[in-house]
Tab-separated table of C-alpha atoms and ligand atoms in Angstrom:
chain	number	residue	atom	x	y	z
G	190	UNK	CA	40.985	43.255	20.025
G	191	UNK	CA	41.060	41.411	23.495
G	192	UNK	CA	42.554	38.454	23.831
G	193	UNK	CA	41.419	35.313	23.437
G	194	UNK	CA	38.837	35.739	20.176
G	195	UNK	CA	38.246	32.023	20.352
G	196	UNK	CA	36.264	31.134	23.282
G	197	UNK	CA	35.104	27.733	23.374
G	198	UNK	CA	32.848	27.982	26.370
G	199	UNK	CA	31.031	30.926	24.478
G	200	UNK	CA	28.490	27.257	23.533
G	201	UNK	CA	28.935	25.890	26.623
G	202	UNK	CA	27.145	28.550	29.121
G	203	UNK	CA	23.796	26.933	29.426
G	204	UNK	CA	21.660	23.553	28.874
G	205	UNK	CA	19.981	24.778	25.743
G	206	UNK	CA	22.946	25.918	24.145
G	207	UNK	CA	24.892	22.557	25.044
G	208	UNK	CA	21.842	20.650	23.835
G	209	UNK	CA	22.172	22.298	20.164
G	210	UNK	CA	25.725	21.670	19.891
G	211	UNK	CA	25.595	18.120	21.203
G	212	UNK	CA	27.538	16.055	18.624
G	213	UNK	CA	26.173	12.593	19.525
G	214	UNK	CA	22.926	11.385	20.672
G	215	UNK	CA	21.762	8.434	22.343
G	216	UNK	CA	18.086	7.516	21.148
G	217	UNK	CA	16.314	4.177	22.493
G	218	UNK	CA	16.369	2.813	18.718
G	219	UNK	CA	20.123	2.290	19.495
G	220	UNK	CA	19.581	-0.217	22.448
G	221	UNK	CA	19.319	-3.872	22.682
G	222	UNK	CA	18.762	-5.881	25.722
G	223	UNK	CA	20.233	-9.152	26.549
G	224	UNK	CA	17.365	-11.130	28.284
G	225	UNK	CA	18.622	-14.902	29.668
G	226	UNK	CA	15.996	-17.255	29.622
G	227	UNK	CA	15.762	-20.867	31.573
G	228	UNK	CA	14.676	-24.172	31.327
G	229	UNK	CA	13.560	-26.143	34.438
G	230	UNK	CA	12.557	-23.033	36.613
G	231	UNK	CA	8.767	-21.740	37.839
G	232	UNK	CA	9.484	-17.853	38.478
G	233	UNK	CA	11.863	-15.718	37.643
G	234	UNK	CA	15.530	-16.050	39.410
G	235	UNK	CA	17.622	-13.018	40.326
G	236	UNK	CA	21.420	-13.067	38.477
G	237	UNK	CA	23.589	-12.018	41.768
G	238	UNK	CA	26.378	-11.415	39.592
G	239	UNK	CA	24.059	-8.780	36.963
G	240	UNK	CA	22.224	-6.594	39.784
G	241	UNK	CA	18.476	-6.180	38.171
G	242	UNK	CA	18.811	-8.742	36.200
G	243	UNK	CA	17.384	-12.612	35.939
G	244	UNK	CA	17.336	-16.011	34.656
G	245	UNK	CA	13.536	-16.011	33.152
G	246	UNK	CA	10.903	-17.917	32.657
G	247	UNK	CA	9.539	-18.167	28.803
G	248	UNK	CA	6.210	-16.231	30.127
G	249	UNK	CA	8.370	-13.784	32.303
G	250	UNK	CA	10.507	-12.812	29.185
G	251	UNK	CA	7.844	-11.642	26.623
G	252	UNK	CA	6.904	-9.697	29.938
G	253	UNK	CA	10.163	-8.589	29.797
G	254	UNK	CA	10.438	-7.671	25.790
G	255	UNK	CA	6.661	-6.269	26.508
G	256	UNK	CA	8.165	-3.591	29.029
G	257	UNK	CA	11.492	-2.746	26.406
G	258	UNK	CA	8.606	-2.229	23.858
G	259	UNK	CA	6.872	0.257	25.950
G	260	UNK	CA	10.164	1.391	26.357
G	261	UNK	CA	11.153	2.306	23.046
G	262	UNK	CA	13.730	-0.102	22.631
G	263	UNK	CA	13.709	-2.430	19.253
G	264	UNK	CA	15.459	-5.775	19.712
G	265	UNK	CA	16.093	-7.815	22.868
G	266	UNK	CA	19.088	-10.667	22.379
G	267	UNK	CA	18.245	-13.895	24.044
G	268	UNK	CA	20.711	-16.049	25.699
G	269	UNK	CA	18.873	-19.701	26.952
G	270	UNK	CA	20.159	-21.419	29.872
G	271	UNK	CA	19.146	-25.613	29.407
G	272	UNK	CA	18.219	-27.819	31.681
G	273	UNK	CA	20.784	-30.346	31.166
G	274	UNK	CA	24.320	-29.703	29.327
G	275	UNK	CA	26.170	-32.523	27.263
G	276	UNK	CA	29.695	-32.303	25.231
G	277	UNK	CA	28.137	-31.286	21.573
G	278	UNK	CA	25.547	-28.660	23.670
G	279	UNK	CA	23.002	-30.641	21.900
G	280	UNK	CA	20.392	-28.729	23.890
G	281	UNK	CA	21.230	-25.589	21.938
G	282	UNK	CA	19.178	-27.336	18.478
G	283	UNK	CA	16.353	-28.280	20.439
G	284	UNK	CA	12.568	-27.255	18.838
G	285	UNK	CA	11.902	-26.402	22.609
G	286	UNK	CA	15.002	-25.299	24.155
G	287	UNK	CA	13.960	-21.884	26.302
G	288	UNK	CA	15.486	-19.506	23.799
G	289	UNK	CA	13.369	-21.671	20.899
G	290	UNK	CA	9.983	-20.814	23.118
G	291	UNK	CA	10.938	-18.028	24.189
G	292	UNK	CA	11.344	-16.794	21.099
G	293	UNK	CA	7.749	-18.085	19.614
G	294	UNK	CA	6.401	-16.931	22.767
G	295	UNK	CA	7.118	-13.213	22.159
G	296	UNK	CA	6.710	-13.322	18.314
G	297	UNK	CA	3.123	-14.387	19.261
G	298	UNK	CA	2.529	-11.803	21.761
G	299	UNK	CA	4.241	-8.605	20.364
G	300	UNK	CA	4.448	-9.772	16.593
G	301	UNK	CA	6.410	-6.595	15.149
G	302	UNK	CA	6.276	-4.679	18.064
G	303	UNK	CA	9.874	-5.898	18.640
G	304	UNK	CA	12.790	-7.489	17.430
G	305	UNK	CA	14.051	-10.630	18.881
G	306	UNK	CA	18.012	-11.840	18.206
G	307	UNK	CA	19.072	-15.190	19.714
G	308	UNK	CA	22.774	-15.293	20.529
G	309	UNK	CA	23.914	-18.069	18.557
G	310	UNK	CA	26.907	-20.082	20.899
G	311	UNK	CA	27.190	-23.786	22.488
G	312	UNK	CA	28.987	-22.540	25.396
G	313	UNK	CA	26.018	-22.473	27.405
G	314	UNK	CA	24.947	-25.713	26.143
G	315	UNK	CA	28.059	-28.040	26.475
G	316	UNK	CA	28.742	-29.523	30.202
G	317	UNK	CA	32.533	-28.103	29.385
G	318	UNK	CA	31.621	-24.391	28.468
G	319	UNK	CA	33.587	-24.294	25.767
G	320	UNK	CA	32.352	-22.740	22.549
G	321	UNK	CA	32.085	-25.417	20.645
G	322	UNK	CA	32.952	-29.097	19.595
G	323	UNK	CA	36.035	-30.754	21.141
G	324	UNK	CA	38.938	-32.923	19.318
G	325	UNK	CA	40.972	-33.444	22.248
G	326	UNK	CA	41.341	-30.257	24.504
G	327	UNK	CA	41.113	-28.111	21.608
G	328	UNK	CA	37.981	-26.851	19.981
G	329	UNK	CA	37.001	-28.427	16.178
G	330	UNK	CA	36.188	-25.756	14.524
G	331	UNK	CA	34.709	-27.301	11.399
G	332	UNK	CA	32.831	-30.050	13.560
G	333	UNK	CA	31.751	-26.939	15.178
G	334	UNK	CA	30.244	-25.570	12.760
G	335	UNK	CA	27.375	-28.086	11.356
G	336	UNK	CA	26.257	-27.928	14.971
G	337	UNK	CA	26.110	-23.762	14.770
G	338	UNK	CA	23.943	-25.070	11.325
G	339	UNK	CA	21.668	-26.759	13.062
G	340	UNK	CA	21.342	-24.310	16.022
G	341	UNK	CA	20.309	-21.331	13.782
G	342	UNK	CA	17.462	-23.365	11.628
G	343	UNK	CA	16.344	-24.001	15.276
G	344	UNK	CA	16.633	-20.548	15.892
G	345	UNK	CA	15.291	-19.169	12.561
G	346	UNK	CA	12.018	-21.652	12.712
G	347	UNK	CA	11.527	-20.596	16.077
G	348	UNK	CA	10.721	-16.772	14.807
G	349	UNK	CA	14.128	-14.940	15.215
G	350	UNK	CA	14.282	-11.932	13.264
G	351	UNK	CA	18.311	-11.833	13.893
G	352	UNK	CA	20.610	-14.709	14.396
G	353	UNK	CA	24.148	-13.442	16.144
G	354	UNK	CA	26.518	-15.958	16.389
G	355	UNK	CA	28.714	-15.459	19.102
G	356	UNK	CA	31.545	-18.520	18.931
G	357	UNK	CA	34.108	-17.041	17.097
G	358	UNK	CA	34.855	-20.375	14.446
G	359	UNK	CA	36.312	-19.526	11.144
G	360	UNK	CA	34.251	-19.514	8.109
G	361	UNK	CA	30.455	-19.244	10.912
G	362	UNK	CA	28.997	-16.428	9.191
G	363	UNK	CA	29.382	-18.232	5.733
G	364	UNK	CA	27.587	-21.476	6.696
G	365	UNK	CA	24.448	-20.069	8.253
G	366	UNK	CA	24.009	-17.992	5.493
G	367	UNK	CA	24.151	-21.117	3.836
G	368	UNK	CA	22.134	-22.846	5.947
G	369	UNK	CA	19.194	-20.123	6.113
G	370	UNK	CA	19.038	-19.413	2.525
G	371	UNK	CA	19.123	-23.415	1.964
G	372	UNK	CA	16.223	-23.263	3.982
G	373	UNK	CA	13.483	-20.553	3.072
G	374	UNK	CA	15.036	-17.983	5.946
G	375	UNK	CA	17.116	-16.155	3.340
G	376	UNK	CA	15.708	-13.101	4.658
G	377	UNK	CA	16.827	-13.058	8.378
G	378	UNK	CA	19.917	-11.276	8.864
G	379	UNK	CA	23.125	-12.331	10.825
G	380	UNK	CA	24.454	-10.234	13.289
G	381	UNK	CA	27.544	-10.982	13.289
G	382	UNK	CA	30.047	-11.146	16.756
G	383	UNK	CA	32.544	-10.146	14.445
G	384	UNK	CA	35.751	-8.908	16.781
G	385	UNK	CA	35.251	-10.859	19.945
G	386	UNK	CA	38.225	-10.318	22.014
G	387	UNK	CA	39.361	-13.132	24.770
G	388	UNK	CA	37.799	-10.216	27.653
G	389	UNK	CA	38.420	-10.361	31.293
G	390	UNK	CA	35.278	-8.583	30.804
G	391	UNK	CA	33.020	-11.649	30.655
G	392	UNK	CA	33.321	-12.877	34.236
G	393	UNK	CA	29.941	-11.754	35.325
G	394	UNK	CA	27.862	-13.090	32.484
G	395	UNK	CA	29.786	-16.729	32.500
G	396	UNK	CA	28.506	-16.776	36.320
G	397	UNK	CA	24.745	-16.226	35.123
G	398	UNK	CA	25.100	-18.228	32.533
G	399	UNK	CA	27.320	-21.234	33.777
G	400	UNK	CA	29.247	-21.203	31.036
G	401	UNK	CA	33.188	-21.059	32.598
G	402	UNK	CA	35.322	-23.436	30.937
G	403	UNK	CA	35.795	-26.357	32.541
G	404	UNK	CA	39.251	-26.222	31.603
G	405	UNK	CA	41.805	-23.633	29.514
G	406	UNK	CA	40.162	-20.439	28.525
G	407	UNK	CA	38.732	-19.360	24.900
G	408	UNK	CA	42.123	-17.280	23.618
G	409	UNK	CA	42.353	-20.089	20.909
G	410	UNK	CA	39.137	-19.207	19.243
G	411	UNK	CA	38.432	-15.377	20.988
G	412	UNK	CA	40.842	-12.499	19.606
G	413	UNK	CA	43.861	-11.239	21.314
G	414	UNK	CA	42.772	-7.958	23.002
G	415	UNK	CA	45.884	-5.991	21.593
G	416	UNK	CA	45.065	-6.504	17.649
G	417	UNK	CA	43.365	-4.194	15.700
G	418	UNK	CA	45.083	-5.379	11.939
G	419	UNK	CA	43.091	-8.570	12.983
G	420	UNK	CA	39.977	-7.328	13.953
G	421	UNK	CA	39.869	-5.371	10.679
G	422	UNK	CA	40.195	-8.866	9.347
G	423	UNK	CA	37.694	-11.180	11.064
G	424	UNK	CA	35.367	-7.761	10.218
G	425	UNK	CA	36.256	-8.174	6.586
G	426	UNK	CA	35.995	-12.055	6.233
G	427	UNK	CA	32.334	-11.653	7.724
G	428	UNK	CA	31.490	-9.183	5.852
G	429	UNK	CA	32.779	-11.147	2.648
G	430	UNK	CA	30.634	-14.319	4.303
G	431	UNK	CA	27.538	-12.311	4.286
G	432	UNK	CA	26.909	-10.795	7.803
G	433	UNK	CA	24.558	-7.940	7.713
G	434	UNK	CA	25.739	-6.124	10.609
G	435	UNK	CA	29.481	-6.785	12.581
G	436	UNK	CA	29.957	-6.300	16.112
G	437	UNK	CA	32.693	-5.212	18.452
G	438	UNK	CA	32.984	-6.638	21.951
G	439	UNK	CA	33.616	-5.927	24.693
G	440	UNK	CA	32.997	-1.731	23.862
G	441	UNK	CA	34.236	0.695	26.638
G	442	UNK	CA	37.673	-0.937	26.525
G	443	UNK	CA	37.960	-1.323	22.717
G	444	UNK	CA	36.454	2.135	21.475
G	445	UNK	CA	39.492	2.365	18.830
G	446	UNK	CA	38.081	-0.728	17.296
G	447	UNK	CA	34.904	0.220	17.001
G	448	UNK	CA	36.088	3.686	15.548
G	449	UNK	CA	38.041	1.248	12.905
G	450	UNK	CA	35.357	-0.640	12.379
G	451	UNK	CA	32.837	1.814	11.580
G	452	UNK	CA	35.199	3.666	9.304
G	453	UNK	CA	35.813	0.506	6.734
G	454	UNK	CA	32.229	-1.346	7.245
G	455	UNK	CA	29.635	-0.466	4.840
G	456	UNK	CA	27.101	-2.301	7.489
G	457	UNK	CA	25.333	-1.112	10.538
G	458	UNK	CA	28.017	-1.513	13.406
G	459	UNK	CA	27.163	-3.072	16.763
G	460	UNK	CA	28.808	-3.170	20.247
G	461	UNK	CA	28.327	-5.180	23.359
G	462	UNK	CA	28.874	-3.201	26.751
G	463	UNK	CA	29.252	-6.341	28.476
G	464	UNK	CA	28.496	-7.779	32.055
G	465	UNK	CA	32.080	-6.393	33.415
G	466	UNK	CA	31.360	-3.126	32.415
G	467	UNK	CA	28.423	-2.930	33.308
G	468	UNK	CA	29.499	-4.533	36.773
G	469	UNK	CA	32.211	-1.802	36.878
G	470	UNK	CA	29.429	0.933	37.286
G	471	UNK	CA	27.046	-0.955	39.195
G	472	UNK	CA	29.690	-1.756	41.957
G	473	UNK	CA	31.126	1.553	41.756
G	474	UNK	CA	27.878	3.615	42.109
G	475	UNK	CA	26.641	1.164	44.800
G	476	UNK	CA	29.782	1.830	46.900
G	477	UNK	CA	29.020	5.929	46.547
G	478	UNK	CA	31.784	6.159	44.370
G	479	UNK	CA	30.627	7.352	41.162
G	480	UNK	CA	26.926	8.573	40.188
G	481	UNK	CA	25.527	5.615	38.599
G	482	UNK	CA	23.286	7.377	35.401
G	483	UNK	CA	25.476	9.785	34.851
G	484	UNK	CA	28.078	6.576	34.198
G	485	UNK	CA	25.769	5.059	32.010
G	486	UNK	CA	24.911	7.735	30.007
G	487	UNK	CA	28.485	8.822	29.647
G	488	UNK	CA	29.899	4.885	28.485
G	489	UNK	CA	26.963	4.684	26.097
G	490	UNK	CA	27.394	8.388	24.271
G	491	UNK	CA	31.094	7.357	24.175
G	492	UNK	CA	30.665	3.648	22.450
G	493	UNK	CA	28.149	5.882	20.098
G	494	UNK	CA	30.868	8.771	19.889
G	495	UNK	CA	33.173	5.459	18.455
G	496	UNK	CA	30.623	4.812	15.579
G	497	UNK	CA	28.512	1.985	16.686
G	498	UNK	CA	24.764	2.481	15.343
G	499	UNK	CA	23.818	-0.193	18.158
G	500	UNK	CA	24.968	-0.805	21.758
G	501	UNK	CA	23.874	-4.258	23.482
G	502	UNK	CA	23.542	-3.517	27.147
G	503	UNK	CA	22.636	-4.740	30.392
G	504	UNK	CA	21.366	-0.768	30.750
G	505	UNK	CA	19.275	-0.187	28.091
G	506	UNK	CA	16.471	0.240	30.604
G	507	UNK	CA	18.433	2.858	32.458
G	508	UNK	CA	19.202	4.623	29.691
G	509	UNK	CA	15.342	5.283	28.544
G	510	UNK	CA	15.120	5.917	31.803
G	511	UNK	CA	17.326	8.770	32.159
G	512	UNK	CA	16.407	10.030	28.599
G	513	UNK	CA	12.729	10.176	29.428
G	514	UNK	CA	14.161	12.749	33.090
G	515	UNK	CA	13.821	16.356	32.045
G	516	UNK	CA	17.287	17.691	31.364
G	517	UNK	CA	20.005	19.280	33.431
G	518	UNK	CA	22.804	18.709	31.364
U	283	PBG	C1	29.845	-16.517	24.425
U	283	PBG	C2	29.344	-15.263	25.005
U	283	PBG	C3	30.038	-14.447	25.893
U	283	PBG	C4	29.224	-13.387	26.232
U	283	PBG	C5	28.067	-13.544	25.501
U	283	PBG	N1	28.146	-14.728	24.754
U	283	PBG	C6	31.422	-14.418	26.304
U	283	PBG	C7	32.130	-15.557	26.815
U	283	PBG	O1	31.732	-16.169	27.823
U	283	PBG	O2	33.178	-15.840	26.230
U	283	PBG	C8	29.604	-12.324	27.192
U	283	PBG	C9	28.609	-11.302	27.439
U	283	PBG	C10	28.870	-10.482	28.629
U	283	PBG	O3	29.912	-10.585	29.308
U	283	PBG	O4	27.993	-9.670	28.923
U	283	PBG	N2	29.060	-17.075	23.519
């Protein structure tokens, strides 16, 4: 007998074989796409800080959700970008904010040909970018909350088949379930932004969506980065509130938390590869330094390697892209 026995790259000699061994897959059905929709603008408006992507128009994003349905891909997560900002975000409520039309807009047109989620969060809405209500220079949570109340009825009578609310107050989960059951919408899930770490991650989306903080940062409502005890716990209190499906985020950098996640949740678990990841790659490939697909496909197999059933990213497209390419690998 010839040493080694075990060899390991015995599966490894050709595509076929590497195919059938493949331990994770990456289908379409496990992409969302985060689509930013405007008020107050004619055409579509390229995001210079999210290459390929831009502020739309109501009628350019059910063009938009038209093209992910061709594509294969399920849900699209709307973030709306008002026309004028004020300190409550009181343009977040409104029956014709761009997320509210938006979403109508592509219920009509592709009915269940796709899902639509609207991210639920005042911190595009309020002319201080903070998440929510203010007492002071601190955020109230509980103030907070009746306006996240009012924001997903606006949301839920608009069409949404998913609310995800994104601010990170205590007890949000438990008061739109309130709120939606209160009001005949007790079957629209909450996707909850369970574990929302305070991420450096974030810069390029708070550029397209103007939503910097006038002042301070968000580590008083957003988690600390380096706890996973606690993210286990926000991921339990939701769950306990009523969310239908948690979410990690940011993903590449917190793939142990996911892992966690996945292992104690007896819900679908999310993640959101967000704008500084996906600015990572995008910068990267278009300075020759790394090949740009073979990025993408890597960082999504590995945030569905962690255990997360769905991945919110800015690549979805690319990724049905490159799974549609005949394969090499
Ligand atoms: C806040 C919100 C953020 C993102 C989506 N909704 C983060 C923040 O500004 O704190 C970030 C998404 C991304 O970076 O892609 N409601």
């Amino acid at each position: 007998m010839s040493f080694p026995v075990i060899r390991p790259r015995r599966l490894r000699r050709t595509p076929l074989l590497r195919g059938t061994v493949r331990e994770t897959t990456l289908a379409p059905s496990n992409l969302v796409l985060p689509l930013f929709v405007a008020d107050g603008i004619d055409s579509p408006v390229p995001i210079g800080s999210l290459p390929g992507h831009c502020h739309h128009t109501v009628e350019s994003a059910v063009l938009e959700a038209e093209e992910a349905a061709r594509l294969g891909i399920p849900m699209v997560l709307l973030f709306g970008l008002p026309a004028a900002k004020d300190a409550e975000g009181s343009s977040a409520w409104a029956a014709d904010g761009a997320v509210q039309r938006a979403t109508r807009a592509i219920k009509e047109r592709l009915g269940d040909g796709i899902l639509v989620a609207t991210d639920l969060c005042l911190c595009e809405y309020t002319d201080h970018g903070h998440c929510g209500i203010l007492h002071g220079q601190a955020v109230d949570n509980d103030a907070t909350l009746d306006a996240y109340a009012r924001v997903a009825l606006s949301q839920a009578e608009a069409g949404a088949d998913v609310i995800a609310p994104s601010g990170m107050m205590d007890g949000q989960v438990g008061v739109i379930r309130q709120v939606l059951d209160g009001d005949r919408f007790g079957d629209t899930p909450i996707l909850a932004y369970s574990a929302k770490m305070a991420s450096a991650f974030y810069g390029p989306f708070r550029d397209a969506a103007g939503s910097t903080p006038a002042f301070g940062d968000r580590r008083a409502y957003q988690m600390d980065g380096a706890n996973l005890t606690e993210a286990l716990r926000e991921v339990q209190l939701d769950l306990d509130e009523g969310a239908d499906m948690v979410m990690v985020k940011p993903a590449g950098p917190y793939l142990d938390v996911i892992a966690a996640v996945a292992d104690m949740a007896d819900v679908p678990v999310a993640a959101y590869q967000v704008s500084g990841e996906f600015a990572m790659i995008t910068a990267a490939a278009e300075r020759g330094w790394i090949d740009r697909d073979a990025a993408t496909m890597e960082s999504l197999v590995s945030i569905r390697r962690a255990g997360a059933r769905l991945v919110i990213t800015y690549l979805a497209k690319d990724a049905v892209r490159i799974l549609n390419q005949p394969r090499s690998s």
